[in-house]
Coordinates of C-alpha atoms in Angstrom, one line a residue:
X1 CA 92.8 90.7 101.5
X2 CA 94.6 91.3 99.3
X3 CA 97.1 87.9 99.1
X4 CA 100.1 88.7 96.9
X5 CA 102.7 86.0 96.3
X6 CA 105.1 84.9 93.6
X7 CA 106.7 81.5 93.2
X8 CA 110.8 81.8 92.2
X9 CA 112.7 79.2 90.8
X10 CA 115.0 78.5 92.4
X11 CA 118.3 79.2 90.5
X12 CA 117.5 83.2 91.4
X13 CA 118.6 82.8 94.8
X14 CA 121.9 84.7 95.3
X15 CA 120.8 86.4 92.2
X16 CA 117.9 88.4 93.7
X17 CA 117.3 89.5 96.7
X18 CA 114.0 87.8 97.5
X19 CA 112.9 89.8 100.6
X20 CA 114.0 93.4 99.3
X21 CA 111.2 92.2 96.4
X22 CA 108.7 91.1 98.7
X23 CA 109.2 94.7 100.8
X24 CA 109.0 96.6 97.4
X25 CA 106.0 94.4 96.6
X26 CA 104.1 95.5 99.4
X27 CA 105.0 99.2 99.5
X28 CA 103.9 99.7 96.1
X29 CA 100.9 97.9 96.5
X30 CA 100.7 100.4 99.9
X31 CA 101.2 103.3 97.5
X32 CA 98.2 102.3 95.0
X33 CA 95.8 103.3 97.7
X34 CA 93.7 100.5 96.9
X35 CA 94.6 97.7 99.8
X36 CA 94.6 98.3 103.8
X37 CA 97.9 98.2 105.7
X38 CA 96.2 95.2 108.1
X39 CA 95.3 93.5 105.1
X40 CA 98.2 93.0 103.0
X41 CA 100.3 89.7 102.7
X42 CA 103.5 88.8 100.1
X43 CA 104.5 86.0 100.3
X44 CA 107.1 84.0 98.0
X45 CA 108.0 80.5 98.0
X46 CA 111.0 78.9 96.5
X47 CA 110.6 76.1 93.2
X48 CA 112.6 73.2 93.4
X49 CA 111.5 71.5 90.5
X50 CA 110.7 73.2 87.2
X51 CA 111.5 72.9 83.3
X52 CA 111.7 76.5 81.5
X53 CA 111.0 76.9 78.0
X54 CA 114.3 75.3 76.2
X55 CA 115.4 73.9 79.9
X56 CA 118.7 75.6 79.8
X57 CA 119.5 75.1 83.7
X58 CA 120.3 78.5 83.9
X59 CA 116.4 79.6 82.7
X60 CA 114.5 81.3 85.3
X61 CA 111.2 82.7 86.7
X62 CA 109.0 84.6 88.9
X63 CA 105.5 83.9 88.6
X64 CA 103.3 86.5 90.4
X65 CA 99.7 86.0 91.9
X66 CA 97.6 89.0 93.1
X67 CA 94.2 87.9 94.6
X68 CA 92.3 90.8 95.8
X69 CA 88.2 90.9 97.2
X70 CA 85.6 92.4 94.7
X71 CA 84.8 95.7 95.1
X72 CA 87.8 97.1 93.2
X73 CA 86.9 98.8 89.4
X74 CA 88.5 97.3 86.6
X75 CA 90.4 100.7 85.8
X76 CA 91.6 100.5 89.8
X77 CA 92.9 96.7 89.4
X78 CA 94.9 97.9 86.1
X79 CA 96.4 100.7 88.0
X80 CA 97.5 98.2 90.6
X81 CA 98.9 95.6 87.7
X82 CA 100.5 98.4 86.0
X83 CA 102.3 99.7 88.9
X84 CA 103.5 96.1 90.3
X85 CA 104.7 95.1 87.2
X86 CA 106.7 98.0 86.4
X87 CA 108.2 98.3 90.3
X88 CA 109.3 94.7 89.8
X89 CA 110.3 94.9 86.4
X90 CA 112.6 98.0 87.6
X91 CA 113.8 95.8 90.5
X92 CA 114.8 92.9 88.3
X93 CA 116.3 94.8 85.2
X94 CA 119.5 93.0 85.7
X95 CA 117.8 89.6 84.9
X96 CA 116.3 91.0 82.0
X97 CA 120.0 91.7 80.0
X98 CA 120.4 88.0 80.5
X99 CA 118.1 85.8 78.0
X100 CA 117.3 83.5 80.4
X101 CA 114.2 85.1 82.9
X102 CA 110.7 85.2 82.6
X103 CA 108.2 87.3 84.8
X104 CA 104.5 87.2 85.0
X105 CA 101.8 88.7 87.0
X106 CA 97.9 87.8 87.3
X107 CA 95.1 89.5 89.1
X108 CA 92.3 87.5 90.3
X109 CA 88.7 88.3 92.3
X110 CA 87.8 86.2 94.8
X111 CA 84.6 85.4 95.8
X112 CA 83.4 87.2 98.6
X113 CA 80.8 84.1 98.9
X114 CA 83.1 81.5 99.6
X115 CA 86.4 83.2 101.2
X116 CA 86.5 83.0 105.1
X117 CA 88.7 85.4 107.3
X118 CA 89.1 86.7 110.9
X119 CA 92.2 89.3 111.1
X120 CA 93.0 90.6 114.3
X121 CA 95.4 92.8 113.4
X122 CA 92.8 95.2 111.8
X123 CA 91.9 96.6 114.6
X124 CA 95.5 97.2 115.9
X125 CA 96.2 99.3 113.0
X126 CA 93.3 101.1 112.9
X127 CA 93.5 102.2 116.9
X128 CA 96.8 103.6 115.2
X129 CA 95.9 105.9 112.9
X130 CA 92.9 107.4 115.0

């Protein structure tokens, strides 16, 4: 854990660069100190079909999902928040002079009860920084 992806519609490609935003993703969530190298994942995948707000064509979004394991205090998974949404607001300022984008961010818990997961690349990294 943690799972980090955001769904784009898909008039922003050509207009962002998607994998610049999925590296910055992940080296600001690196820099929060909260999440393990071996652990982290961003993903994004493309929308095809979508209607935004007044359905302008030219309308679009990124719609960002942060789901980390419990453990994490409620002032820790603000930090986080606070410090991916600014890095990706930053990122995206250009689409912001236009008034057609919309970005949103959510944080959810899972459920250490009912979440299953073998990583074998935790112990690769770990071997590393022995």
């Amino acid at each position: 854990m943690p799972h980090f992806t955001f769904d784009y519609s898909a008039n922003l490609e050509g207009l962002v660069d998607l994998k610049d935003l999925a590296g910055l993703i992940h080296r600001t969530m690196m820099e929060t100190g909260l999440f393990e190298l071996g652990a982290i994942r961003v993903r994004g995948f493309r929308t095809e079909t979508y209607a935004v707000a007044d359905l302008l064509e030219e309308n679009g979004f990124i719609d960002m999902s942060l789901r980390i394991g419990q453990g994490r205090s409620e002032a820790d998974r603000k930090a986080a928040g606070d410090a991916i949404f600014a890095a990706v607001s930053a990122f995206l300022s250009e689409r912001f002079e236009t008034p057609h984008f919309m970005l949103s961010l959510e944080i959810r818990e899972i459920d250490a009860d009912f979440s299953w997961k073998k990583n074998a690349i935790h112990p690769r990294l770990r071997q590393q920084t022995i």
